[in-house]
Amino acid sequence: MARQAPRSDLLFSGSDWNFATLSHAYDVIEAVAKEELRLDVYPVQMEIISSEQMLDAYSSIGMPLMYRHWSFGKHFLRQELLYRKAGRGLAYEVVINSNPCIVYLMEENTMALQALVTAHAALGHNHFFKNNYLFQQWADASAILGYLDFAKGFIARCEERHGIAAVEAILDAAHALMEQGVFRYRRPPRLSSERHREGLRERLEYEERSYNDLWRTVPRLVDDAKPDESGASIAERKNALKLPEENLLYFLEKNSLILQPWQREILRIVRVIAQYFYPQRQTQVMNEGCATFVHYTIMNSLFDRGRISEGAMLEILRNHSNVIFQPAFDDPRFSGINPYALGLDMMQDIQRIVTEPTAEDRDWFPEIAGTGDWRTILLDAWANHRDESFIRQYLSPALIRKWRLFLLSDAANDSFYSVASIHNERGYASIRTALAQKYDIGASHTDIQVVDVDLLGQRHLRLQHKVNDGILLESAGCDATLRHVHELWGYEVSLEGVDAQTGVTVFERSSRQLAGSP
Amino acid sequence: MPIFIDRRLNPKDKSLGNRQRFLHRVRADLKRSVQEQIRAGKIADADGAHAVSLPAKRTSEPRFRDAGDSGRRHHVLPGNKHFAPGDRMPKPDRGGGSGSGSSPGLDASEDDFRFVLSREEVLDLFFEDLALPDMVKLNLKEIVAFKPRRAGFSASGSPTNINIARTMRNSYGRRIALQRPKREEIEAILRELARIEADEPGAARADVAALRAELDRLERRRRVISFVDPVDIRFNRFDAQPQPNANAVMFCLMDVSGSMGEREKDLAKRFFVLLHLFLKRRYDRTDIVFIRHTHMAQEVDEDTFFFSMQSGGTVVSTALEEMQRIIAQRYPSREWNIYAAQASDGDNLATDSRHCLRLMDGEIMRLCQYFAYVEIIDERESEIFGSTDNGTSLWRAYLTVKERWPNFGMSRIARAADIYPVFRHLFTRQPAQQRK
């Protein structure tokens, strides 16, 4: 590096930035990242935006393209209020998992911050997106922007044709089921290409054009008690339903009898977007930890080589320590475990275990302690873990002691919490397991499935909620969401809560009981 | 080498459509919330930004969520200082301080959604379906009130506007350019011909023929190239300059006599503040004249009007006379749209009420676009009088006015909550106001 610095070795001086400096900084940082950390990244597209645009980007869940919906406006107003009252600073960056990887830089940032963001987002997050197995299998980075473009246009056309209110009703209902709109266990099909979607749409439009109302009036062969159903097709359809089904949105999209084709397409759009974000929700600690580890390592390395001035480094460190601040549980600022802090600490801890292990580390991590090559270990961890497995595998006793982690157990009918484990020999394992459990989305998400649908008679849709550890559903939200399911299904919907351990029915709600449902 | 894209010049407000959808969705709630606030609180505060909160359930996006108050769960927390396994920690009270940090993992309940509406937005919501009656005249007046102002010259126009100097200058220029023969040239030739004729009649035929030909040519040219041609004519051009005209003047008449107690004054005050806001909202330029009266009337400023303690007997007609005087002095009805609102408890001498009637019939109602009378009555009276035409002498006198003049409105107020409905009743946009 040093040999190619012509006049001054510094990458930049002062706080102003310009495109030449940004570009040069990126090249140097990328070189360091590849040389020291062996990162492997998508090509990068950096976009300079203003703070208002950052607010805009923020309120449409960080995506550059998004369809219109009032809830995004609500988020905007909330964010704007917080921002105006200086209750919260804006994020310095937004990064999008796409190919090329899009990074937003705010124009207000100083050059030192831009360098930090470049290392953090354009290399750290980027590497993680490209190499982590969840993203590779579940999210389609190359197709997402094209798909969002299609979704935005499609929904805008629906609004033109069917009215904003009709589209809004479907979107509201679909958003309510977003968390139940994800395939958790089988990989979703790849997003179809633009041409394929175009073909589908053309076929749909052709069908609409060539629809002749006359056919509706042709007398049916089957008797009135079983409209639309002949014996053979019932069996066929029940087979095709593949119950139980965990993906409620998918089930409704495919099987609801009352939805128009465009309404199904909207459900599909919401479902695809939920699926796209699913890996991100499972890898918060790792993703942020990876990016933070990368920027910390790169910035220090640049400083050691004399490429960053002491002043700039101080600014970088101050921002860095703000990001990884973790207050204790009794601090008024405490709001849960900071994924940046936990991720970074774990990764640095792995570095330590690999290079300078203690006897305890050798006991706990015989495979990696003292092997010396922390880069390979980290690259492997980044590629092959999600939060839950990462913590289960790598949270060390030393780190539990450093964080002074402890485990509280909380039963709803007790008037006190009791301390189950603390950071001592007997507690390490249970704390580690409990923390890993907390990050396991599969275990912590509310498990609601379609278990039966009575297509012969009332078309009664039965949902089942597996009640784990006696944790019930919050009733107002549950009723409102059921109402939305009812809107999409069109016939009676009921939700049965079944205790996961004993199989006993704990509660039952039906759309019939809900006040105000049609 | 990354790709750089400078998006700063891209249009911002990408989420504008989303915000509009959100505001549209909650508009009814916002409106109710704003009106509630203004009705319940101080009306004078209405003229500002409002923090409006919407109930969380109106803006919430429901989903299946775990209930915080059920089941058994575990929390992993950082920062243990002195706990040992088996220690117990009391739970904070329900809804108590989450800031104590000892209520880990409980789902944060969604707060009511609060945001600040600007003054404009508040008033827009508040006055959405109100308008001063008889807007037609006002609109016409605004369009008609032009004053012509000279704006150079034009090639077309009416004969009265011909600008002679400019026309002659054009014609002179054209005559020079086209070389129109001057009268002197022709006269010189005629003189020459006459001289030749006189000197030697019949001699030098060729000479004479040449001169005659020249004379013919010149005269033909003079006929073809006119002295003033239509293309020379210029007209004075006038631009219709819109005249900034003061649109409306509002007279606020209030009885501050002894019979008007604090409650009555307060109600009247609220009515006027509402009216005041309404006018400020609706018209670019409005003048407001405050007249209060006891046994004599006087024009005062806003502060005195609302806050002074002066008191005395009651002669309502003095206020009307004062109003008439001010109109004559400062607000000629040709140029001003005149509105008036009067608040009183209706307590007046019978003879004076007849005088009021004469004043109203005689001149005031002809000058005014609209005259609103609100009578402030006791809450118990409201049950008696609410639906009848009986009432004080002033009320009965004004009933007669109401029969004769369509641009007169009257109503009774007993409680603060009545103000807004009455205000709406008096000022609701009317489909087609038929003037007599």
Coordinates of N, CA and C in Angstrom, one line a residue, chain B residues 162-233:
Chain B
I162 N -57.1 56.1 -30.2 CA -56.1 56.4 -31.2 C -55.1 57.4 -30.6
N163 N -53.8 57.0 -30.7 CA -52.8 57.9 -30.3 C -52.3 58.7 -31.5
I164 N -52.6 60.0 -31.6 CA -52.4 60.7 -32.8 C -50.9 61.0 -33.0
A165 N -50.2 61.3 -32.0 CA -48.8 61.6 -32.2 C -48.1 60.4 -32.7
R166 N -48.3 59.2 -32.1 CA -47.6 58.0 -32.5 C -48.0 57.6 -33.9
T167 N -49.3 57.8 -34.2 CA -49.8 57.5 -35.6 C -49.1 58.4 -36.6
M168 N -49.1 59.7 -36.4 CA -48.5 60.6 -37.3 C -47.0 60.3 -37.5
R169 N -46.3 60.0 -36.4 CA -44.9 59.7 -36.6 C -44.7 58.5 -37.5
N170 N -45.6 57.5 -37.3 CA -45.4 56.3 -38.2 C -45.7 56.7 -39.6
S171 N -46.7 57.5 -39.8 CA -47.1 57.8 -41.2 C -45.9 58.6 -41.8
Y172 N -45.4 59.5 -41.1 CA -44.2 60.3 -41.6 C -43.1 59.4 -42.0
G173 N -42.7 58.5 -41.1 CA -41.7 57.6 -41.4 C -41.9 56.8 -42.7
R174 N -43.2 56.3 -42.8 CA -43.5 55.5 -44.0 C -43.5 56.4 -45.2
R175 N -43.9 57.6 -45.1 CA -43.9 58.5 -46.3 C -42.5 58.7 -46.7
I176 N -41.5 58.9 -45.8 CA -40.1 59.1 -46.2 C -39.6 57.9 -46.8
A177 N -39.9 56.8 -46.2 CA -39.3 55.5 -46.7 C -39.9 55.2 -48.1
L178 N -41.1 55.5 -48.4 CA -41.7 55.1 -49.7 C -41.5 56.3 -50.7
Q179 N -40.9 57.4 -50.2 CA -40.7 58.6 -51.1 C -41.9 59.1 -51.7
R180 N -42.9 59.4 -50.8 CA -44.1 60.0 -51.3 C -43.8 61.4 -51.8
P181 N -44.2 61.8 -53.0 CA -43.9 63.1 -53.5 C -44.5 64.2 -52.6
K182 N -43.6 65.2 -52.3 CA -44.1 66.3 -51.5 C -44.9 67.3 -52.3
R183 N -45.7 68.0 -51.6 CA -46.5 69.0 -52.3 C -45.6 70.0 -53.0
E184 N -44.5 70.4 -52.4 CA -43.6 71.4 -53.0 C -43.1 71.0 -54.4
E185 N -42.8 69.6 -54.4 CA -42.2 69.2 -55.7 C -43.3 69.4 -56.9
I186 N -44.5 69.0 -56.5 CA -45.6 69.2 -57.6 C -45.8 70.6 -57.9
E187 N -45.8 71.4 -56.8 CA -46.0 72.9 -57.1 C -44.8 73.5 -57.9
A188 N -43.6 73.0 -57.7 CA -42.5 73.4 -58.5 C -42.7 73.1 -59.9
I189 N -43.2 71.9 -60.2 CA -43.4 71.5 -61.6 C -44.5 72.4 -62.2
L190 N -45.6 72.6 -61.5 CA -46.7 73.4 -62.0 C -46.2 74.8 -62.3
R191 N -45.4 75.3 -61.3 CA -44.8 76.6 -61.6 C -44.0 76.7 -62.8
E192 N -43.1 75.6 -63.0 CA -42.3 75.6 -64.2 C -43.1 75.5 -65.5
L193 N -44.2 74.7 -65.4 CA -45.0 74.6 -66.6 C -45.7 75.9 -66.9
A194 N -46.1 76.6 -65.8 CA -46.8 77.9 -66.0 C -45.9 78.9 -66.6
R195 N -44.6 78.8 -66.1 CA -43.6 79.8 -66.6 C -43.3 79.5 -68.1
I196 N -43.2 78.2 -68.5 CA -42.9 77.9 -69.9 C -44.1 78.3 -70.8
E197 N -45.3 78.0 -70.3 CA -46.5 78.4 -71.0 C -46.5 79.9 -71.3
A198 N -46.1 80.7 -70.2 CA -46.2 82.1 -70.2 C -45.1 82.6 -71.2
D199 N -43.9 82.1 -71.1 CA -42.8 82.6 -71.9 C -43.0 82.4 -73.3
E200 N -43.2 81.1 -73.7 CA -43.3 80.8 -75.1 C -44.4 79.8 -75.3
P201 N -45.6 80.2 -75.4 CA -46.7 79.2 -75.6 C -46.4 78.4 -76.9
G202 N -46.6 77.1 -76.8 CA -46.5 76.2 -77.9 C -45.0 75.8 -78.2
A203 N -44.1 76.5 -77.6 CA -42.7 76.2 -77.8 C -42.2 75.0 -77.0
A204 N -41.0 74.5 -77.3 CA -40.3 73.4 -76.6 C -41.3 72.3 -76.2
R205 N -42.0 71.7 -77.1 CA -43.0 70.7 -76.8 C -42.5 69.5 -76.0
A206 N -41.3 69.1 -76.4 CA -40.7 68.0 -75.7 C -40.5 68.2 -74.2
D207 N -40.0 69.4 -73.9 CA -39.8 69.8 -72.5 C -41.1 69.7 -71.7
V208 N -42.1 70.3 -72.3 CA -43.4 70.4 -71.7 C -43.9 69.0 -71.5
A209 N -43.8 68.2 -72.5 CA -44.3 66.8 -72.4 C -43.6 66.0 -71.2
A210 N -42.3 66.2 -71.1 CA -41.5 65.6 -70.0 C -42.1 66.0 -68.7
L211 N -42.3 67.4 -68.6 CA -42.8 67.9 -67.3 C -44.1 67.3 -67.0
R212 N -45.0 67.3 -68.0 CA -46.3 66.8 -67.8 C -46.3 65.3 -67.3
A213 N -45.4 64.5 -68.0 CA -45.3 63.1 -67.6 C -44.9 63.0 -66.1
E214 N -43.9 63.8 -65.8 CA -43.4 63.8 -64.4 C -44.5 64.1 -63.4
L215 N -45.3 65.2 -63.8 CA -46.4 65.6 -63.0 C -47.4 64.4 -62.8
D216 N -47.7 63.8 -63.9 CA -48.6 62.6 -63.8 C -48.1 61.6 -62.8
R217 N -46.8 61.3 -63.0 CA -46.2 60.2 -62.2 C -46.3 60.6 -60.7
L218 N -46.0 61.8 -60.4 CA -46.0 62.3 -59.0 C -47.4 62.2 -58.4
E219 N -48.3 62.6 -59.2 CA -49.7 62.6 -58.7 C -50.2 61.2 -58.5
R220 N -49.8 60.4 -59.4 CA -50.2 59.0 -59.2 C -49.6 58.4 -58.0
R221 N -48.4 58.7 -57.7 CA -47.7 58.2 -56.5 C -48.4 58.7 -55.3
R222 N -48.8 60.0 -55.4 CA -49.4 60.6 -54.2 C -50.7 59.9 -53.9
R223 N -51.4 59.5 -55.0 CA -52.7 58.8 -54.7 C -52.4 57.4 -54.2
V224 N -51.4 56.7 -54.7 CA -51.2 55.3 -54.2 C -50.6 55.3 -52.8
I225 N -49.7 56.2 -52.5 CA -49.1 56.2 -51.2 C -49.8 57.3 -50.4
S226 N -50.7 56.8 -49.5 CA -51.6 57.7 -48.8 C -50.8 58.4 -47.7
F227 N -51.5 59.5 -47.3 CA -50.8 60.3 -46.2 C -50.8 59.6 -44.9
V228 N -52.0 59.1 -44.5 CA -52.1 58.2 -43.4 C -52.7 56.9 -43.8
D229 N -51.9 55.9 -43.5 CA -52.4 54.5 -44.0 C -52.8 53.8 -42.7
P230 N -53.8 52.8 -42.9 CA -54.2 52.0 -41.7 C -53.0 51.4 -40.9
V231 N -52.0 51.1 -41.6 CA -50.9 50.4 -40.9 C -50.1 51.4 -40.0
D232 N -50.3 52.7 -40.2 CA -49.7 53.7 -39.3 C -50.4 53.8 -37.9
I233 N -51.6 53.4 -37.9 CA -52.4 53.8 -36.7 C -52.0 53.1 -35.5

